[in-house]
PDB file of C-alpha atoms in Angstrom:
ATOM      1  CA  UNK A1311      16.289   9.912   7.731  1.00 84.00           C
ATOM      2  CA  UNK A1312      13.300   8.046   5.531  1.00 84.00           C
ATOM      3  CA  UNK A1313      11.196  11.310   5.846  1.00 81.00           C
ATOM      4  CA  UNK A1314      13.692  13.632   5.240  1.00 81.00           C
ATOM      5  CA  UNK A1315      15.184  11.750   2.229  1.00 78.00           C
ATOM      6  CA  UNK A1316      11.738  11.234   0.638  1.00 76.00           C
ATOM      7  CA  UNK A1317      11.522   7.538   1.183  1.00 80.00           C
ATOM      8  CA  UNK A1318       8.545   7.606   3.307  1.00 82.00           C
ATOM      9  CA  UNK A1319       6.161  10.455   4.330  1.00 81.00           C
ATOM     10  CA  UNK A1320       3.978  10.579   7.663  1.00 77.00           C
ATOM     11  CA  UNK A1321       0.372   9.519   7.988  1.00 80.00           C
ATOM     12  CA  UNK A1322      -0.121  13.104   8.933  1.00 79.00           C
ATOM     13  CA  UNK A1323       1.553  16.334   8.808  1.00 83.00           C
ATOM     14  CA  UNK A1324       2.825  15.558  12.150  1.00 84.00           C
ATOM     15  CA  UNK A1325       2.802  11.995  12.779  1.00 84.00           C
ATOM     16  CA  UNK A1326       4.843   9.206  11.298  1.00 85.00           C
ATOM     17  CA  UNK A1327       2.852   6.166  12.578  1.00 84.00           C
ATOM     18  CA  UNK A1328       6.222   4.010  13.656  1.00 86.00           C
ATOM     19  CA  UNK A1329       4.062   1.297  15.234  1.00 92.00           C
ATOM     20  CA  UNK A1330       1.752   0.870  11.999  1.00 92.00           C
ATOM     21  CA  UNK A1331       2.293  -1.891   9.701  1.00 96.00           C
ATOM     22  CA  UNK A1332       3.921  -1.638   6.392  1.00 95.00           C
ATOM     23  CA  UNK A1333       1.880  -3.311   3.498  1.00 95.00           C
ATOM     24  CA  UNK A1334       3.043  -4.756   0.058  1.00 95.00           C
ATOM     25  CA  UNK A1335       1.771  -1.811  -1.717  1.00 95.00           C
ATOM     26  CA  UNK A1336       3.583   0.734   0.444  1.00 94.00           C
ATOM     27  CA  UNK A1337       7.008  -1.047  -0.086  1.00 96.00           C
ATOM     28  CA  UNK A1338       6.868  -1.012  -3.788  1.00 96.00           C
ATOM     29  CA  UNK A1339       5.746   2.357  -3.981  1.00 94.00           C
ATOM     30  CA  UNK A1340       8.753   3.523  -1.881  1.00 94.00           C
ATOM     31  CA  UNK A1341      11.209   1.632  -4.237  1.00 96.00           C
ATOM     32  CA  UNK A1342       9.268   2.857  -7.498  1.00 95.00           C
ATOM     33  CA  UNK A1343       9.733   6.232  -5.898  1.00 91.00           C
ATOM     34  CA  UNK A1344      13.370   5.785  -5.327  1.00 92.00           C
ATOM     35  CA  UNK A1345      13.560   4.941  -9.246  1.00 93.00           C
ATOM     36  CA  UNK A1346      11.885   7.974 -10.049  1.00 92.00           C
ATOM     37  CA  UNK A1347       8.552   6.674 -10.673  1.00 93.00           C
ATOM     38  CA  UNK A1348       9.257   5.115 -14.062  1.00 95.00           C
ATOM     39  CA  UNK A1349       6.363   4.425 -16.312  1.00 92.00           C
ATOM     40  CA  UNK A1350       5.815   0.703 -17.402  1.00 91.00           C
ATOM     41  CA  UNK A1351       3.388  -1.067 -19.800  1.00 88.00           C
ATOM     42  CA  UNK A1352       3.745  -4.176 -17.994  1.00 90.00           C
ATOM     43  CA  UNK A1353       0.666  -6.534 -17.648  1.00 87.00           C
ATOM     44  CA  UNK A1354       1.219  -8.426 -14.605  1.00 84.00           C
ATOM     45  CA  UNK A1355      -2.258 -10.009 -14.708  1.00 89.00           C
ATOM     46  CA  UNK A1356      -3.061  -9.129 -11.050  1.00 95.00           C
ATOM     47  CA  UNK A1357      -6.743  -8.951 -10.615  1.00 95.00           C
ATOM     48  CA  UNK A1358      -6.708  -7.299  -7.275  1.00 96.00           C
ATOM     49  CA  UNK A1359      -5.082  -3.977  -8.289  1.00 96.00           C
ATOM     50  CA  UNK A1360      -6.524  -1.424 -11.040  1.00 94.00           C
ATOM     51  CA  UNK A1361      -5.259   1.719 -12.623  1.00 93.00           C
ATOM     52  CA  UNK A1362      -7.032   4.149 -10.145  1.00 95.00           C
ATOM     53  CA  UNK A1363      -4.888   2.639  -7.172  1.00 95.00           C
ATOM     54  CA  UNK A1364      -2.048   4.664  -5.936  1.00 94.00           C
ATOM     55  CA  UNK A1365       0.400   1.833  -6.030  1.00 95.00           C
ATOM     56  CA  UNK A1366      -0.753   0.433  -9.424  1.00 96.00           C
ATOM     57  CA  UNK A1367       2.250   1.529 -11.617  1.00 95.00           C
ATOM     58  CA  UNK A1368       4.544   0.830  -8.790  1.00 96.00           C
ATOM     59  CA  UNK A1369       3.310  -2.634  -8.575  1.00 96.00           C
ATOM     60  CA  UNK A1370       3.571  -3.384 -12.348  1.00 96.00           C
ATOM     61  CA  UNK A1371       7.125  -1.929 -12.346  1.00 97.00           C
ATOM     62  CA  UNK A1372       8.242  -3.979  -9.534  1.00 96.00           C
ATOM     63  CA  UNK A1373       6.583  -7.149 -10.919  1.00 95.00           C
ATOM     64  CA  UNK A1374       8.004  -6.363 -14.499  1.00 95.00           C
ATOM     65  CA  UNK A1375      11.520  -5.974 -12.850  1.00 96.00           C
ATOM     66  CA  UNK A1376      11.289  -9.247 -10.735  1.00 95.00           C
ATOM     67  CA  UNK A1377      11.548  -7.156  -7.538  1.00 96.00           C
ATOM     68  CA  UNK A1378       8.277  -8.646  -6.255  1.00 94.00           C
ATOM     69  CA  UNK A1379       5.907 -11.705  -6.976  1.00 88.00           C
ATOM     70  CA  UNK A1380       2.289 -11.869  -6.330  1.00 88.00           C
ATOM     71  CA  UNK A1381       1.052 -14.254  -3.888  1.00 90.00           C
ATOM     72  CA  UNK A1382      -0.342 -16.057  -6.743  1.00 91.00           C
ATOM     73  CA  UNK A1383      -0.647 -15.786 -10.531  1.00 89.00           C
ATOM     74  CA  UNK A1384      -3.388 -13.470 -10.201  1.00 93.00           C
ATOM     75  CA  UNK A1385      -3.270 -11.763  -6.912  1.00 95.00           C
ATOM     76  CA  UNK A1386      -0.775  -9.306  -5.659  1.00 95.00           C
ATOM     77  CA  UNK A1387      -2.399  -8.662  -2.112  1.00 96.00           C
ATOM     78  CA  UNK A1388      -1.593  -5.075  -1.906  1.00 96.00           C
ATOM     79  CA  UNK A1389      -2.875  -4.485   1.422  1.00 96.00           C
ATOM     80  CA  UNK A1390      -1.259  -7.564   3.001  1.00 96.00           C
ATOM     81  CA  UNK A1391       1.264  -6.829   5.774  1.00 96.00           C
ATOM     82  CA  UNK A1392       4.671  -7.416   4.773  1.00 95.00           C
ATOM     83  CA  UNK A1393       6.605  -9.676   6.917  1.00 95.00           C
ATOM     84  CA  UNK A1394      10.498  -9.097   8.050  1.00 95.00           C
ATOM     85  CA  UNK A1395      11.543 -11.989   5.736  1.00 95.00           C
ATOM     86  CA  UNK A1396       9.520 -10.496   2.663  1.00 95.00           C
ATOM     87  CA  UNK A1397      10.938  -7.200   3.142  1.00 95.00           C
ATOM     88  CA  UNK A1398      14.585  -8.588   3.174  1.00 95.00           C
ATOM     89  CA  UNK A1399      13.540 -10.736  -0.051  1.00 96.00           C
ATOM     90  CA  UNK A1400      12.245  -7.591  -1.843  1.00 96.00           C
ATOM     91  CA  UNK A1401      15.231  -5.348  -0.932  1.00 96.00           C
ATOM     92  CA  UNK A1402      17.597  -8.426  -2.170  1.00 96.00           C
ATOM     93  CA  UNK A1403      15.788  -8.468  -5.468  1.00 97.00           C
ATOM     94  CA  UNK A1404      15.850  -4.551  -5.770  1.00 96.00           C
ATOM     95  CA  UNK A1405      19.644  -4.688  -4.965  1.00 96.00           C
ATOM     96  CA  UNK A1406      20.005  -7.364  -7.880  1.00 96.00           C
ATOM     97  CA  UNK A1407      18.118  -5.069  -9.965  1.00 96.00           C
ATOM     98  CA  UNK A1408      20.249  -2.109  -9.190  1.00 95.00           C
ATOM     99  CA  UNK A1409      23.506  -4.452  -9.820  1.00 94.00           C
ATOM    100  CA  UNK A1410      24.562  -3.965  -6.134  1.00 93.00           C
ATOM    101  CA  UNK A1411      26.667  -6.422  -4.541  1.00 90.00           C
ATOM    102  CA  UNK A1412      24.929  -9.152  -2.941  1.00 91.00           C
ATOM    103  CA  UNK A1413      27.453 -11.592  -2.277  1.00 86.00           C
ATOM    104  CA  UNK A1414      27.829 -10.977   1.521  1.00 73.00           C
ATOM    105  CA  UNK A1415      28.070 -14.525   2.993  1.00 69.00           C
ATOM    106  CA  UNK A1416      28.503 -15.594   6.542  1.00 71.00           C
ATOM    107  CA  UNK A1417      27.090 -17.389   9.294  1.00 72.00           C
ATOM    108  CA  UNK A1418      25.687 -14.736  11.431  1.00 83.00           C
ATOM    109  CA  UNK A1419      21.915 -15.507  10.654  1.00 90.00           C
ATOM    110  CA  UNK A1420      22.500 -19.032  12.264  1.00 89.00           C
ATOM    111  CA  UNK A1421      23.214 -17.155  15.448  1.00 91.00           C
ATOM    112  CA  UNK A1422      19.573 -16.325  16.139  1.00 93.00           C
ATOM    113  CA  UNK A1423      17.445 -18.489  17.793  1.00 94.00           C
ATOM    114  CA  UNK A1424      14.575 -18.320  15.507  1.00 95.00           C
ATOM    115  CA  UNK A1425      16.732 -19.158  12.308  1.00 94.00           C
ATOM    116  CA  UNK A1426      14.766 -22.297  11.748  1.00 95.00           C
ATOM    117  CA  UNK A1427      11.626 -20.312  11.082  1.00 96.00           C
ATOM    118  CA  UNK A1428      13.043 -18.494   8.048  1.00 96.00           C
ATOM    119  CA  UNK A1429      11.157 -19.702   4.949  1.00 96.00           C
ATOM    120  CA  UNK A1430      13.369 -21.445   2.388  1.00 96.00           C
ATOM    121  CA  UNK A1431      12.524 -18.763  -0.328  1.00 94.00           C
ATOM    122  CA  UNK A1432      13.842 -15.901   2.080  1.00 95.00           C
ATOM    123  CA  UNK A1433      16.832 -17.712   3.348  1.00 94.00           C
ATOM    124  CA  UNK A1434      19.359 -16.113   0.794  1.00 93.00           C
ATOM    125  CA  UNK A1435      18.193 -12.710   1.068  1.00 94.00           C
ATOM    126  CA  UNK A1436      17.731 -12.575   4.802  1.00 94.00           C
ATOM    127  CA  UNK A1437      21.318 -13.992   5.125  1.00 93.00           C
ATOM    128  CA  UNK A1438      22.307 -11.204   2.753  1.00 93.00           C
ATOM    129  CA  UNK A1439      20.387  -8.579   4.758  1.00 93.00           C
ATOM    130  CA  UNK A1440      21.813  -9.734   8.263  1.00 93.00           C
ATOM    131  CA  UNK A1441      25.491  -9.829   6.916  1.00 91.00           C
ATOM    132  CA  UNK A1442      25.201  -6.665   5.454  1.00 90.00           C
ATOM    133  CA  UNK A1443      23.763  -4.695   8.478  1.00 90.00           C
ATOM    134  CA  UNK A1444      20.410  -4.147   6.824  1.00 92.00           C
ATOM    135  CA  UNK A1445      18.375  -6.207   9.270  1.00 91.00           C
ATOM    136  CA  UNK A1446      19.240  -6.640  12.893  1.00 85.00           C
ATOM    137  CA  UNK A1447      17.462  -8.754  15.466  1.00 85.00           C
ATOM    138  CA  UNK A1448      14.761  -7.658  17.561  1.00 87.00           C
ATOM    139  CA  UNK A1449      16.230  -8.570  20.736  1.00 82.00           C
ATOM    140  CA  UNK A1450      16.667 -11.983  22.710  1.00 84.00           C
ATOM    141  CA  UNK A1451      18.487 -13.313  19.849  1.00 91.00           C
ATOM    142  CA  UNK A1452      15.589 -13.282  17.440  1.00 94.00           C
ATOM    143  CA  UNK A1453      14.897 -12.298  13.867  1.00 95.00           C
ATOM    144  CA  UNK A1454      11.349 -12.782  13.790  1.00 96.00           C
ATOM    145  CA  UNK A1455      11.351 -13.527  10.032  1.00 96.00           C
ATOM    146  CA  UNK A1456       7.346 -14.140   9.854  1.00 97.00           C
ATOM    147  CA  UNK A1457       6.466 -10.859  12.126  1.00 95.00           C
ATOM    148  CA  UNK A1458       5.030  -8.135  10.090  1.00 96.00           C
ATOM    149  CA  UNK A1459       7.209  -5.070   9.639  1.00 95.00           C
ATOM    150  CA  UNK A1460       6.238  -1.965  11.164  1.00 95.00           C
ATOM    151  CA  UNK A1461       6.887   1.437   9.649  1.00 92.00           C
ATOM    152  CA  UNK A1462       9.704   2.006  11.937  1.00 93.00           C
ATOM    153  CA  UNK A1463      11.196  -1.216  10.888  1.00 94.00           C
ATOM    154  CA  UNK A1464      11.050  -0.563   7.545  1.00 95.00           C
ATOM    155  CA  UNK A1465      12.413   2.948   7.683  1.00 94.00           C
ATOM    156  CA  UNK A1466      15.340   1.481   9.499  1.00 93.00           C
ATOM    157  CA  UNK A1467      16.041  -1.282   6.986  1.00 93.00           C
ATOM    158  CA  UNK A1468      15.593   1.099   4.208  1.00 94.00           C
ATOM    159  CA  UNK A1469      18.114   3.671   5.718  1.00 93.00           C
ATOM    160  CA  UNK A1470      20.753   0.976   6.243  1.00 93.00           C
ATOM    161  CA  UNK A1471      20.003  -0.244   2.574  1.00 93.00           C
ATOM    162  CA  UNK A1472      20.638   3.132   1.315  1.00 91.00           C
ATOM    163  CA  UNK A1473      23.672   3.969   3.374  1.00 88.00           C
ATOM    164  CA  UNK A1474      25.244   0.807   2.263  1.00 84.00           C
ATOM    165  CA  UNK A1475      24.431   1.219  -1.378  1.00 78.00           C
ATOM    166  CA  UNK A1476      23.694   4.618  -2.480  1.00 61.00           C
ATOM    167  CA  UNK A1477      26.722   6.699  -2.830  1.00 47.00           C
TER     168      UNK A1477
END
């Protein structure tokens, strides 16, 4: 789904790399491309990205629209692996940006044994992602919120996000 709908491409002509980890630059580039690769003149102030990076405009667009934040005022950490809770938070902020309904409530998230491990900043977004079916557990009643998201997990979450929201 992710490949055939242009959300993600493979790591080669015949490999997807499902077990490889998704980094922050990859995710913002996916969302930026979903938006049609809009231009921006925003100056985010991140010193760890430059105009030659494939993700440069994507990071600026995402920061301008409050879809992503840096890990500090001056650092975006483009090569940092994205955690499952960060992925949910970014998708949540992207949904808000798009004007999608993010009001799904419920207690389903409390049924996971590692509920207490969810960072405070990600609680609302991960609750939304679980209740809307975008994020599911990893088995054994765990969400693994701090675990790095693989390309396969990212593709699955993006597919569910699109099927829930893109009509």
